[in-house]
mmCIF file of C-alpha atoms in Angstrom:
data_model
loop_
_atom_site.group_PDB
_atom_site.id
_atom_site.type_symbol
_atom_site.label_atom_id
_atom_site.label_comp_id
_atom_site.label_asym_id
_atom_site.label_seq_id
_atom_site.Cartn_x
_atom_site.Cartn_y
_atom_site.Cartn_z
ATOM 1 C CA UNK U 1 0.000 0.000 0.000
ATOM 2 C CA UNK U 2 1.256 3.548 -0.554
ATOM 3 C CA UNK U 3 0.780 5.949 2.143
ATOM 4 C CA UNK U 4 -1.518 8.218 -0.070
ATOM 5 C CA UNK U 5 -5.072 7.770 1.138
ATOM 6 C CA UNK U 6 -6.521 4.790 -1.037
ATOM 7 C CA UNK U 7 -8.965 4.733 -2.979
ATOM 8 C CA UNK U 8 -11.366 2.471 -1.141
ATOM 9 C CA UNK U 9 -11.287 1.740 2.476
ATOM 10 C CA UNK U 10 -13.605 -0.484 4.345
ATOM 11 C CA UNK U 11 -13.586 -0.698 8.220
ATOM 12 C CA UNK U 12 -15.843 -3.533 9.729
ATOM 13 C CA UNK U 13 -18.286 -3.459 7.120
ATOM 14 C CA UNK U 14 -20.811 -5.675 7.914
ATOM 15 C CA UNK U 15 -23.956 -6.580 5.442
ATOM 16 C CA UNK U 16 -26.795 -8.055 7.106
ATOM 17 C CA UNK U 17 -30.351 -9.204 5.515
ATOM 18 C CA UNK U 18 -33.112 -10.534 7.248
ATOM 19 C CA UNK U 19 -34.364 -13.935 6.409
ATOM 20 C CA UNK U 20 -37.749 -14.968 7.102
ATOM 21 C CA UNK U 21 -36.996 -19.252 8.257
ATOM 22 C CA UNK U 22 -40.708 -19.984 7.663
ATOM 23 C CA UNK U 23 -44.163 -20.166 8.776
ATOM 24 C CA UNK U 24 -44.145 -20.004 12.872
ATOM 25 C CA UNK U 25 -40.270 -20.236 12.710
ATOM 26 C CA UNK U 26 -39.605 -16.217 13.062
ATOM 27 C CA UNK U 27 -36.902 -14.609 11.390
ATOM 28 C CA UNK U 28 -32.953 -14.935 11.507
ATOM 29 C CA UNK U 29 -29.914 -12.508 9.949
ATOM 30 C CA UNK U 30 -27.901 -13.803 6.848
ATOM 31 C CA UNK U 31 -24.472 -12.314 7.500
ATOM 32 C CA UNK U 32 -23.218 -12.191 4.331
ATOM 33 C CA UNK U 33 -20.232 -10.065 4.842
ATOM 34 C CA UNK U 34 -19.122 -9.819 8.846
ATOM 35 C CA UNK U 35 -16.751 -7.623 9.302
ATOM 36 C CA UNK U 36 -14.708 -6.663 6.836
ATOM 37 C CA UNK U 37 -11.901 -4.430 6.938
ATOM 38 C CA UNK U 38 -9.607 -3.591 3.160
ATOM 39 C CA UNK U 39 -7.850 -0.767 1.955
ATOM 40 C CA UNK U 40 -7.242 -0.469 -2.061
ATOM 41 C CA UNK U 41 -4.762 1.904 -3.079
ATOM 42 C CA UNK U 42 -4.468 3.883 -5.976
ATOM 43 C CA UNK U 43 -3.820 1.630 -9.835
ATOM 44 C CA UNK U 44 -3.764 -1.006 -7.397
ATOM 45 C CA UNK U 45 -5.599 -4.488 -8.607
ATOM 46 C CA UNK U 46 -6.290 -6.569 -5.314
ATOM 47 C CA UNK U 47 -8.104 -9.710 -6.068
ATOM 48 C CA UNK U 48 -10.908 -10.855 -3.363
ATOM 49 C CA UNK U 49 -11.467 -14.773 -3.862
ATOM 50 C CA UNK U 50 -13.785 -17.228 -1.917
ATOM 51 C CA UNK U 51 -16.388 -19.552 -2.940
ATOM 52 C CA UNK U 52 -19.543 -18.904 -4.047
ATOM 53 C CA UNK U 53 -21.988 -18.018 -1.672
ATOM 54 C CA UNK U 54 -18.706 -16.181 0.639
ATOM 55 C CA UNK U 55 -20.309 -12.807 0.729
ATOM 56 C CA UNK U 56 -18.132 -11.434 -2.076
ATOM 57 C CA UNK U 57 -21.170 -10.219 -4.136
ATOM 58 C CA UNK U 58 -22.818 -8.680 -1.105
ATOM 59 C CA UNK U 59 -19.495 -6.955 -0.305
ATOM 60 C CA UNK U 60 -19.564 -5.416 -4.264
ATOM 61 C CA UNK U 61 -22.869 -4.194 -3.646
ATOM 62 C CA UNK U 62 -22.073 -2.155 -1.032
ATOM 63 C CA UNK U 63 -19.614 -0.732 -1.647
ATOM 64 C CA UNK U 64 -21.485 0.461 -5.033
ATOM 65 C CA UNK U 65 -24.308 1.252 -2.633
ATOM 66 C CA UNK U 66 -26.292 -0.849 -3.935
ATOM 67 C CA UNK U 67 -27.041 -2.660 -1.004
ATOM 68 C CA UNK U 68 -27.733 -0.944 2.779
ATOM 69 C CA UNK U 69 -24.767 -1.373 4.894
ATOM 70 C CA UNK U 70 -25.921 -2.696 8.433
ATOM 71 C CA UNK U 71 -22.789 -0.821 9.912
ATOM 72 C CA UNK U 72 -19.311 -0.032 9.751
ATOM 73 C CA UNK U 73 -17.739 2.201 7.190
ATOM 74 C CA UNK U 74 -17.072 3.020 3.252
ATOM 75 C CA UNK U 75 -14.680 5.569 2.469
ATOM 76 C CA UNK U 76 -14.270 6.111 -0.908
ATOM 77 C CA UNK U 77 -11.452 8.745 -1.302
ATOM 78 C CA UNK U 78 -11.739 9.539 2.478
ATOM 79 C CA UNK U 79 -15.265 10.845 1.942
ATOM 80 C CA UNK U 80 -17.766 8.418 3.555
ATOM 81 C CA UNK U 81 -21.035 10.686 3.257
ATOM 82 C CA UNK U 82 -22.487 10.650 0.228
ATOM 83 C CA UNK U 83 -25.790 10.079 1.509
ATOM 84 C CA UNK U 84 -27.999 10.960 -1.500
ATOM 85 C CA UNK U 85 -24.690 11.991 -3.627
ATOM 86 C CA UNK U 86 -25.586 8.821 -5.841
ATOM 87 C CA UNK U 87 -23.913 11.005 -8.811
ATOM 88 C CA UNK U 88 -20.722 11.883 -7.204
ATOM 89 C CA UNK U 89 -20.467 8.262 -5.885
ATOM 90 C CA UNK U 90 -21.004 7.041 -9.695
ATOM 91 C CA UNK U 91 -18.315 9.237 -10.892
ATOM 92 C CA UNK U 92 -15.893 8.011 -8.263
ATOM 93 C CA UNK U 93 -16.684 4.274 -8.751
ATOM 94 C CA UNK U 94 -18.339 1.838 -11.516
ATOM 95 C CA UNK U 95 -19.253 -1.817 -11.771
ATOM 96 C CA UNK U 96 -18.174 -4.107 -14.388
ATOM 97 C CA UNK U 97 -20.914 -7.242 -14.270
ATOM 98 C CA UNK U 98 -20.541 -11.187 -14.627
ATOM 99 C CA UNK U 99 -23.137 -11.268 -17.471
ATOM 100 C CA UNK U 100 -22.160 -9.415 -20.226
ATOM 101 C CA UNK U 101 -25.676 -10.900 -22.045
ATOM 102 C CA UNK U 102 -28.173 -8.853 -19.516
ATOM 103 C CA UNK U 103 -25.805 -5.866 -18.299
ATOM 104 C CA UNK U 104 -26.705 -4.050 -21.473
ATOM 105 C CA UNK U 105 -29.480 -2.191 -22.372
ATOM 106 C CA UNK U 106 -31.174 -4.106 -25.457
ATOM 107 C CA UNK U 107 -33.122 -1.585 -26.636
ATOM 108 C CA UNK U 108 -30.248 1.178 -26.711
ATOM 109 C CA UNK U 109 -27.728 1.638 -29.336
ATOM 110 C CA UNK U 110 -23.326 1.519 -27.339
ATOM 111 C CA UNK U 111 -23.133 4.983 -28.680
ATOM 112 C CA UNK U 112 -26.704 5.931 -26.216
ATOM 113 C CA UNK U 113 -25.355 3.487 -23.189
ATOM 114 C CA UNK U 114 -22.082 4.735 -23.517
ATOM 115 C CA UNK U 115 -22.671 8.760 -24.255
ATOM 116 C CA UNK U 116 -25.198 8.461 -21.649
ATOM 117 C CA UNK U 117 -23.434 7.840 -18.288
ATOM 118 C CA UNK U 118 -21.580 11.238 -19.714
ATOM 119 C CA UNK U 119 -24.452 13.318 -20.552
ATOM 120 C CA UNK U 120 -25.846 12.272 -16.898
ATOM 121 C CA UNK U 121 -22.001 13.521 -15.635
ATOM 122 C CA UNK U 122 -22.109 16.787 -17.642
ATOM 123 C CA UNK U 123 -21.128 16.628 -20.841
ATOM 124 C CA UNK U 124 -23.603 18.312 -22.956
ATOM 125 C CA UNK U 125 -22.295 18.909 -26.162
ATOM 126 C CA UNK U 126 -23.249 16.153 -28.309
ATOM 127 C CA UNK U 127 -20.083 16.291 -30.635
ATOM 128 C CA UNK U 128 -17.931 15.781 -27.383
ATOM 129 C CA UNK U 129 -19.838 12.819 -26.736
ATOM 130 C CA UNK U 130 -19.436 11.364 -29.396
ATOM 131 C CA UNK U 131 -15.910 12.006 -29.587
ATOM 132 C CA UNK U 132 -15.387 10.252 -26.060
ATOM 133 C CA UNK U 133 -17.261 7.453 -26.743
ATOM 134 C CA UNK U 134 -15.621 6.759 -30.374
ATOM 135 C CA UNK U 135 -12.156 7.186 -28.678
ATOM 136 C CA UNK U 136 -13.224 4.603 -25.279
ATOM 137 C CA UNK U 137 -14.404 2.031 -28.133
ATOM 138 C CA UNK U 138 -10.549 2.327 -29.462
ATOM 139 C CA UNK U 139 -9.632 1.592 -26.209
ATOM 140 C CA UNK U 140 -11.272 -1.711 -25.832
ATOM 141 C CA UNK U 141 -10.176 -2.898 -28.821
ATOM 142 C CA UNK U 142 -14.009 -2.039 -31.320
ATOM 143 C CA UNK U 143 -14.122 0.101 -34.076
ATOM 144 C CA UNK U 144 -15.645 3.578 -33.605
ATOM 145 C CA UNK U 145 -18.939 2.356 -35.780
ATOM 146 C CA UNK U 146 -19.589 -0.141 -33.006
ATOM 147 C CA UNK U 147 -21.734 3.041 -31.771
ATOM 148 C CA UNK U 148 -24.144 2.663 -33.981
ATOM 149 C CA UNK U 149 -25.425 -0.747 -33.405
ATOM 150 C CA UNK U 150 -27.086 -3.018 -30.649
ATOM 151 C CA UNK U 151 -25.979 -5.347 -27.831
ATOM 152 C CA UNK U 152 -27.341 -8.296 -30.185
ATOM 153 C CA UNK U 153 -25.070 -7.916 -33.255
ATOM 154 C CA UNK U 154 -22.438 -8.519 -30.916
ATOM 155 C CA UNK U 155 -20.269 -11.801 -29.656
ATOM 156 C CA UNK U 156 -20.364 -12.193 -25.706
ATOM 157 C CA UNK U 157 -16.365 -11.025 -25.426
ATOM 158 C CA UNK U 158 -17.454 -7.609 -27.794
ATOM 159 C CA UNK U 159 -19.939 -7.250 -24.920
ATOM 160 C CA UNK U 160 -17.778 -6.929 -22.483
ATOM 161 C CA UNK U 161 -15.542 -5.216 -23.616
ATOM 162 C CA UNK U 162 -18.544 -2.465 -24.199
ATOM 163 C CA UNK U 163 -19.315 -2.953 -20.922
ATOM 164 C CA UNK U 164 -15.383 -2.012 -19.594
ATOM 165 C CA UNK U 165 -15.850 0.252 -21.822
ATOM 166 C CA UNK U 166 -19.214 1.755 -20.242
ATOM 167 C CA UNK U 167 -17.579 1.654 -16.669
ATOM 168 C CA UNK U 168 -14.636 3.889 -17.894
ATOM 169 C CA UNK U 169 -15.794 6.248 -19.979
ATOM 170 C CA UNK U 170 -16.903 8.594 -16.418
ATOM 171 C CA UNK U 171 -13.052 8.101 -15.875
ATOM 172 C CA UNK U 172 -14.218 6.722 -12.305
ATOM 173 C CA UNK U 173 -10.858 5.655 -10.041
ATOM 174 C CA UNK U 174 -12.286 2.441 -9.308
ATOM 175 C CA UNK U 175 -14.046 0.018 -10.702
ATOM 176 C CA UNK U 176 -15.480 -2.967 -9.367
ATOM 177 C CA UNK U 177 -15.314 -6.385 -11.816
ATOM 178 C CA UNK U 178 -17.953 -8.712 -10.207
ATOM 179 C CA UNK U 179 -16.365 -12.176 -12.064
ATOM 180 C CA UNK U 180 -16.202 -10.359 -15.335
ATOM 181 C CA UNK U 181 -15.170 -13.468 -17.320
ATOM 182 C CA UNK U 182 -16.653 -16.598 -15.572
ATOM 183 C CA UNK U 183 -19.728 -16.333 -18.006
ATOM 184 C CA UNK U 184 -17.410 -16.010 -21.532
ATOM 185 C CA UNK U 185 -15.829 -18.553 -23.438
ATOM 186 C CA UNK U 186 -12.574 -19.995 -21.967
ATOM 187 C CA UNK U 187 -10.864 -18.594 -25.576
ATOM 188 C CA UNK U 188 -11.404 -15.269 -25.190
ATOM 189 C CA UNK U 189 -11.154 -14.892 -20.988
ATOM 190 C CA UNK U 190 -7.308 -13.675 -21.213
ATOM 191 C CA UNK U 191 -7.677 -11.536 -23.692
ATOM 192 C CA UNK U 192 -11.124 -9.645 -21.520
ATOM 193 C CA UNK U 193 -8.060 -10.201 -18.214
ATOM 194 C CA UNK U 194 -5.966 -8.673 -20.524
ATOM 195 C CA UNK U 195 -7.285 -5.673 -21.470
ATOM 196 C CA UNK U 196 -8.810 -4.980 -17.740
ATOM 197 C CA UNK U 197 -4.486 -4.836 -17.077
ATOM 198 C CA UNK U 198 -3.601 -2.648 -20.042
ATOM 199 C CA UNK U 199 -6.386 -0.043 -19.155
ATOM 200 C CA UNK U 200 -5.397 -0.071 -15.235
ATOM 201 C CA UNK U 201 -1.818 0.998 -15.721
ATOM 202 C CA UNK U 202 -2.468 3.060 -18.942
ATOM 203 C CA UNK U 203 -5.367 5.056 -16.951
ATOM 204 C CA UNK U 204 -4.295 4.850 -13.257
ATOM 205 C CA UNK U 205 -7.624 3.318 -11.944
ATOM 206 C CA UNK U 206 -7.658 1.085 -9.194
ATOM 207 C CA UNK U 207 -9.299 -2.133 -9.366
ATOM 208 C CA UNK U 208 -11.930 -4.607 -6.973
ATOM 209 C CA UNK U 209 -11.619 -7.795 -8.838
ATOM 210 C CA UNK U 210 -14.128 -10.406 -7.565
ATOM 211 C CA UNK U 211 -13.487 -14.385 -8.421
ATOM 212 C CA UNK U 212 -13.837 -17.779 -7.070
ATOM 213 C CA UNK U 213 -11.128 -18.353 -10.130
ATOM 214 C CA UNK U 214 -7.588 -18.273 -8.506
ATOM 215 C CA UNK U 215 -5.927 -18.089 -11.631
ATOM 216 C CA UNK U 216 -7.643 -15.228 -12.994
ATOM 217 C CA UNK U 217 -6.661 -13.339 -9.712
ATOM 218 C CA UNK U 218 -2.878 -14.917 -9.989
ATOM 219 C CA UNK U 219 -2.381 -13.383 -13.169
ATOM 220 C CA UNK U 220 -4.111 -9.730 -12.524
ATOM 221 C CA UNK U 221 -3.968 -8.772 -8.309
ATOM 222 C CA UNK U 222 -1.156 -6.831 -6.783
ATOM 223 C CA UNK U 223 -2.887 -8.005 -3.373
ATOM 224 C CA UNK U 224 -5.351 -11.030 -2.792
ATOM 225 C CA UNK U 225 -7.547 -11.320 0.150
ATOM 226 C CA UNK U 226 -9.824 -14.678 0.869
ATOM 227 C CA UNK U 227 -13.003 -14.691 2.239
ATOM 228 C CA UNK U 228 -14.829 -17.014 3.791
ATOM 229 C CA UNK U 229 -18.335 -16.945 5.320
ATOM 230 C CA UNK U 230 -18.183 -13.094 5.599
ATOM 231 C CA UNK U 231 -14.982 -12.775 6.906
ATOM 232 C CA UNK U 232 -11.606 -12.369 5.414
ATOM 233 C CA UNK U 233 -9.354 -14.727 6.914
ATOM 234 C CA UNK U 234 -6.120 -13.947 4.614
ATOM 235 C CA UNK U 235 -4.782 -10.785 3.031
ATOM 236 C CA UNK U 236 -1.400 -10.206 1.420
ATOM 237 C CA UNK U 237 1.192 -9.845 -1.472
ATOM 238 C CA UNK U 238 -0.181 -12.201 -4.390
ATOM 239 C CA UNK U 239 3.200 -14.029 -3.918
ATOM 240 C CA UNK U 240 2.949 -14.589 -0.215
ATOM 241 C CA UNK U 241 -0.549 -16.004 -1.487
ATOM 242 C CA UNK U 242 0.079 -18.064 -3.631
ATOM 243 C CA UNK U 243 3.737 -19.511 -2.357
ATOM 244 C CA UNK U 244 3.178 -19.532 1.139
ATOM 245 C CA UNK U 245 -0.507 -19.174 2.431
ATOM 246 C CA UNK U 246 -1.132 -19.443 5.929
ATOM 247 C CA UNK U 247 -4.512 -20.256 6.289
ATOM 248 C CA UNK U 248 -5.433 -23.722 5.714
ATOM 249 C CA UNK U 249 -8.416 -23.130 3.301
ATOM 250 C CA UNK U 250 -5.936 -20.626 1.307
ATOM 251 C CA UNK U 251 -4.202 -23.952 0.940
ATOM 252 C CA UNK U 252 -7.210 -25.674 -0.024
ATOM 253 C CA UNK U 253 -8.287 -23.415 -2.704
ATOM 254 C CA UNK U 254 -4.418 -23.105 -4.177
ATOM 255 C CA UNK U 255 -4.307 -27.220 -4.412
ATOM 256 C CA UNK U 256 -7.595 -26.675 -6.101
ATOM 257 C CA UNK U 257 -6.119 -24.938 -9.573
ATOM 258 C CA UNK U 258 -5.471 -27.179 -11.875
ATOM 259 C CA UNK U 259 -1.737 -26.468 -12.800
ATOM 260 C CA UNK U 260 0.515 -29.347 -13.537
ATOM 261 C CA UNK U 261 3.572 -26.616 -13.749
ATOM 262 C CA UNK U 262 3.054 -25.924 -9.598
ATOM 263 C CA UNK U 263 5.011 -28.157 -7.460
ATOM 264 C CA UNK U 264 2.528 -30.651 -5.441
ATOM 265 C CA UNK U 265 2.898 -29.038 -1.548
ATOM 266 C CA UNK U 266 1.112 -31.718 -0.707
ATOM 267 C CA UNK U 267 -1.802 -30.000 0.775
ATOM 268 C CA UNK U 268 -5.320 -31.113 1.170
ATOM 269 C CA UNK U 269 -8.247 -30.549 -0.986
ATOM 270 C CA UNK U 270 -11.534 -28.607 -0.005
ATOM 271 C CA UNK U 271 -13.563 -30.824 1.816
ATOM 272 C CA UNK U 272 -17.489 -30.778 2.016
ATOM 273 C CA UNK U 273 -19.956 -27.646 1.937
ATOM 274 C CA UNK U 274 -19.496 -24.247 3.306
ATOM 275 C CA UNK U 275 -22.172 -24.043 6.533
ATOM 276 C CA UNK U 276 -25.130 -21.336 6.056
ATOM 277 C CA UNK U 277 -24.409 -17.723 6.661
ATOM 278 C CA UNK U 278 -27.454 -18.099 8.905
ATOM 279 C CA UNK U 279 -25.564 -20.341 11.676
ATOM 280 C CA UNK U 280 -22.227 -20.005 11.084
ATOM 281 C CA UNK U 281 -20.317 -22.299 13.251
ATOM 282 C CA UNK U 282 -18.859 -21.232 16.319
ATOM 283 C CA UNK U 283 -15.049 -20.332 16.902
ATOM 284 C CA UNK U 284 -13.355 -20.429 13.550
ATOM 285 C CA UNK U 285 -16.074 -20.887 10.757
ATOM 286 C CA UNK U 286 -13.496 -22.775 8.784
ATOM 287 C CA UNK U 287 -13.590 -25.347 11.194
ATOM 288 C CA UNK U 288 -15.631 -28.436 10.209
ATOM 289 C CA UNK U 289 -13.614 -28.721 7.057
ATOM 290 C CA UNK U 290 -10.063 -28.206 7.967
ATOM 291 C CA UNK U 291 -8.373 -31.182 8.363
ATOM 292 C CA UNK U 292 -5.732 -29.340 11.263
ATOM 293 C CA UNK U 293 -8.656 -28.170 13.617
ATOM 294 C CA UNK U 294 -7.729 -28.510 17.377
ATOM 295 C CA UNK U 295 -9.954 -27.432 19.893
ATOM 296 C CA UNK U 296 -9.456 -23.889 20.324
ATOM 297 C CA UNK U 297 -10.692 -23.538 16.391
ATOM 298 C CA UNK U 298 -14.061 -24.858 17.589
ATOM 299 C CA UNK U 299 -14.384 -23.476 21.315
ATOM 300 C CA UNK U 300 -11.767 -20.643 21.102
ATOM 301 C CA UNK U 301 -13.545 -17.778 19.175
ATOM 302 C CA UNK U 302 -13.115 -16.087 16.301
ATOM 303 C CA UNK U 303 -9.300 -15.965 15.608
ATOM 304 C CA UNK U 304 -8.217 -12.920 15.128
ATOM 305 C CA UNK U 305 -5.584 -11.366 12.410
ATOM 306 C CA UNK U 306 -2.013 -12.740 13.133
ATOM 307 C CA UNK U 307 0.316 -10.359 11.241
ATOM 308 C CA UNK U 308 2.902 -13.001 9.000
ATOM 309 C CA UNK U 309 5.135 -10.331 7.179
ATOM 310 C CA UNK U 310 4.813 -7.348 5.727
ATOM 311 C CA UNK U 311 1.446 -6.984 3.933
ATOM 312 C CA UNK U 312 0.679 -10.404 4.966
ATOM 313 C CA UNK U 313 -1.786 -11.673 7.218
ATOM 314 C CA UNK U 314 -4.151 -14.312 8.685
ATOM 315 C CA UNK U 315 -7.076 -15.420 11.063
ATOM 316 C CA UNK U 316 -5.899 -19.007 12.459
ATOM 317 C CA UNK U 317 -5.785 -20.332 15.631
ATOM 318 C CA UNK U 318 -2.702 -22.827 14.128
ATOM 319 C CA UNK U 319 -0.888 -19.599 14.323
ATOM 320 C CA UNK U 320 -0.915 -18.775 17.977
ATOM 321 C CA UNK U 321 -2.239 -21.430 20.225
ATOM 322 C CA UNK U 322 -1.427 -24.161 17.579
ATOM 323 C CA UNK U 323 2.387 -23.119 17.200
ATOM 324 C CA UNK U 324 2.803 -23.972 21.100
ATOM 325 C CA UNK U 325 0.965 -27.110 21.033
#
C-alpha cells in the first residue's frame, strides 16, 4: 500500500439481511459479509477470492451502494457521506458485471449506453460525446462504428468489452469487476483479463476484482484477500498467497487450480460444503472442514488477524495457540 489515502477503504463493514426461516419459525440474519476491513490503493488491482456463496457479491454491492450497509464504514477517497450523492459516488466508482448478455441495455444503441453515463455527468455537447465514446471504443479494442449498433449484433467477449468500456468512460478511479469473465468462453477470458491490465496501468484506476477463479486473480492482483463466510481470513502480497498461504483453506483453494507446472505441496483438498451464513459455526467458521482443527478452532472464538510479514496476514488459531501445542 502507498501511504496516499486509497482509494477504497472499508472498516468492519458488515452486510446483514433478514431472512424470514418460515411459517411459525420467526426470522434470523444472513451475514453475508461480517466484518470486513480492506484498503485499495491507488492503480492497485487486489483480487478478493472465496467460494460462491462467501459474501463477495454482497461486499460489491455495497460498496457500489447498492445494497444498505448494516454498519461499519465506506470511504471512498476519504469521503464516507455521500448520503444521496448517488452522482458523485457514480463518478468516483463503476461496476463491471458477470453477465455481459443482460448488463446491457437491449433496446439502446453503445453509442446511447455509452454517451449516456456522460451526458448524466455533464457533458452536454453532443459532438464531445461522441468524440469520447468513439475514442473509449478504441480503447477496448471495437471500431468507432460499433456506436451505432445493438448489444445483439455482438459476440459475448465484444460485450464486455462495451461494458469495460461503459464503466470507464466517467473516468471513475475504481471500478469494481464482479467475475467479469466466468460467463465467456474460456478462448477469449485472457484476452477480456488482458485488457482490464492494459487499461489499469495506462489510466491509473484502481481495481476490486471479484473471483472464485484463482488463476484469474494470480495473473491480474497486486494483493489477494480470501473470504470465507463473511470474513476475510487472509490478506497479502499475491506471492505470499500463492507460495506460502497461511490459512489452511488458502491452501485448499491453491491445491484446487489445476496447474501441472506448480510443485505438489502436498496440501489437502476442499472438503465438504461451506455451513449457512445463517448459523455459522462457532469459533473459527473454517472449522468443520479443515483437516488441522484442534480445539481452540471450535471453542476458542473467532481468531483474530495474526500479522505473518509485511502486507501479509491471517485469522488461524494454528498460528498462535497451535504453534505452542
Amino acid at each position: 500500500m502507498t501511504e496516499a489515502e486509497p482509494v477504497l477503504r472499508l472498516q468492519d463493514l458488515k452486510v446483514h439481511y433478514p431472512v424470514r426461516l418460515g411459517h411459525g419459525f420467526g426470522k434470523s440474519m444472513l451475514r453475508a459479509v461480517d466484518g470486513v476491513s480492506l484498503d485499495i490503493g491507488r492503480g492497485e488491482c487486489l483480487g478478493l477470492v472465496g467460494e460462491s456463496g462467501c459474501g463477495k457479491s454482497s461486499l460489491a454491492q455495497a460498496v457500489m451502494g447498492l445494497v444498505p450497509v448494516s454498519s461499519g464504514r465506506i470511504a471512498l477517497n476519504g469521503r464516507e457521506d455521500w448520503g444521496a450523492d448517488r452522482l458523485a459516488r457514480a463518478r468516483m466508482v463503476q461496476m463491471v458485471f458477470q453477465d455481459p448478455f443482460s448488463s446491457l441495455n437491449p433496446r439502446q444503441s453503445i453509442g446511447q449506453s455509452l454517451g449516456g453515463p456522460l451526458k448524466l455527468h455533464g457533458v452536454t455537447n453532443r459532438s464531445e460525446r461522441e468524440d469520447r465514446v468513439a475514442t473509449m471504443l478504441r480503447k477496448v479494442g471495437l471500431n468507432p462504428d460499433a456506436a451505432g449498433r445493438h448489444p445483439h449484433e455482438f459476440s459475448g467477449g465484444q460485450r464486455q468489452r462495451i461494458a469495460i468500456a461503459r464503466a470507464l468512460i466517467v473516468e471513475p478511479q475504481l471500478v469494481v469487476c464482479d467475475e467479469p469473465v466466468s460467463a465467456l468462453d474460456v478462448s477469449i477470458r485472457a484476452q477480456i483479463i488482458n485488457l482490464l491490465l492494459e487499461l489499469k496501468d495506462e489510466l491509473g484506476v484502481a481495481l476490486l476484482m471479484i473471483s472464485h477463479d484463482l488463476g484469474v486473480v494470480e495473473h491480474m492482483s497486486d494483493r489477494i484477500a480470501v473470504m470465507y463466510l463473511g470474513r476475510i481470513v487472509e490478506e497479502g502480497d499475491w506471492r505470499k498467497i500463492f507460495t506460502a498461504p497461511a490459512h489452511p483453506y488458502t491452501r485448499t483453494l491453491i491445491a484446487s487450480i489445476p496447474d501441472p507446472a506448480r510443485p505438489d505441496a502436498g496440501w489437502e483438498r476442499l472438503r465438504g460444503e461451506a455451513p449457512s451464513a445463517l448459523a455459522p459455526p462457532a469459533g473459527c467458521a473454517f472449522h468443520p472442514r479443515c483437516a488441522q482443527a484442534f480445539g481452540a478452532c471450535r471453542a476458542g472464538g473467532v481468531p483474530e488477524f495474526t500479522g505473518l510479514a509485511d502486507d501479509h496476514r491471517a485469522r488461524c488459531h494454528l498460528l498462535t495457540e497451535g504453534a505452542s501445542r
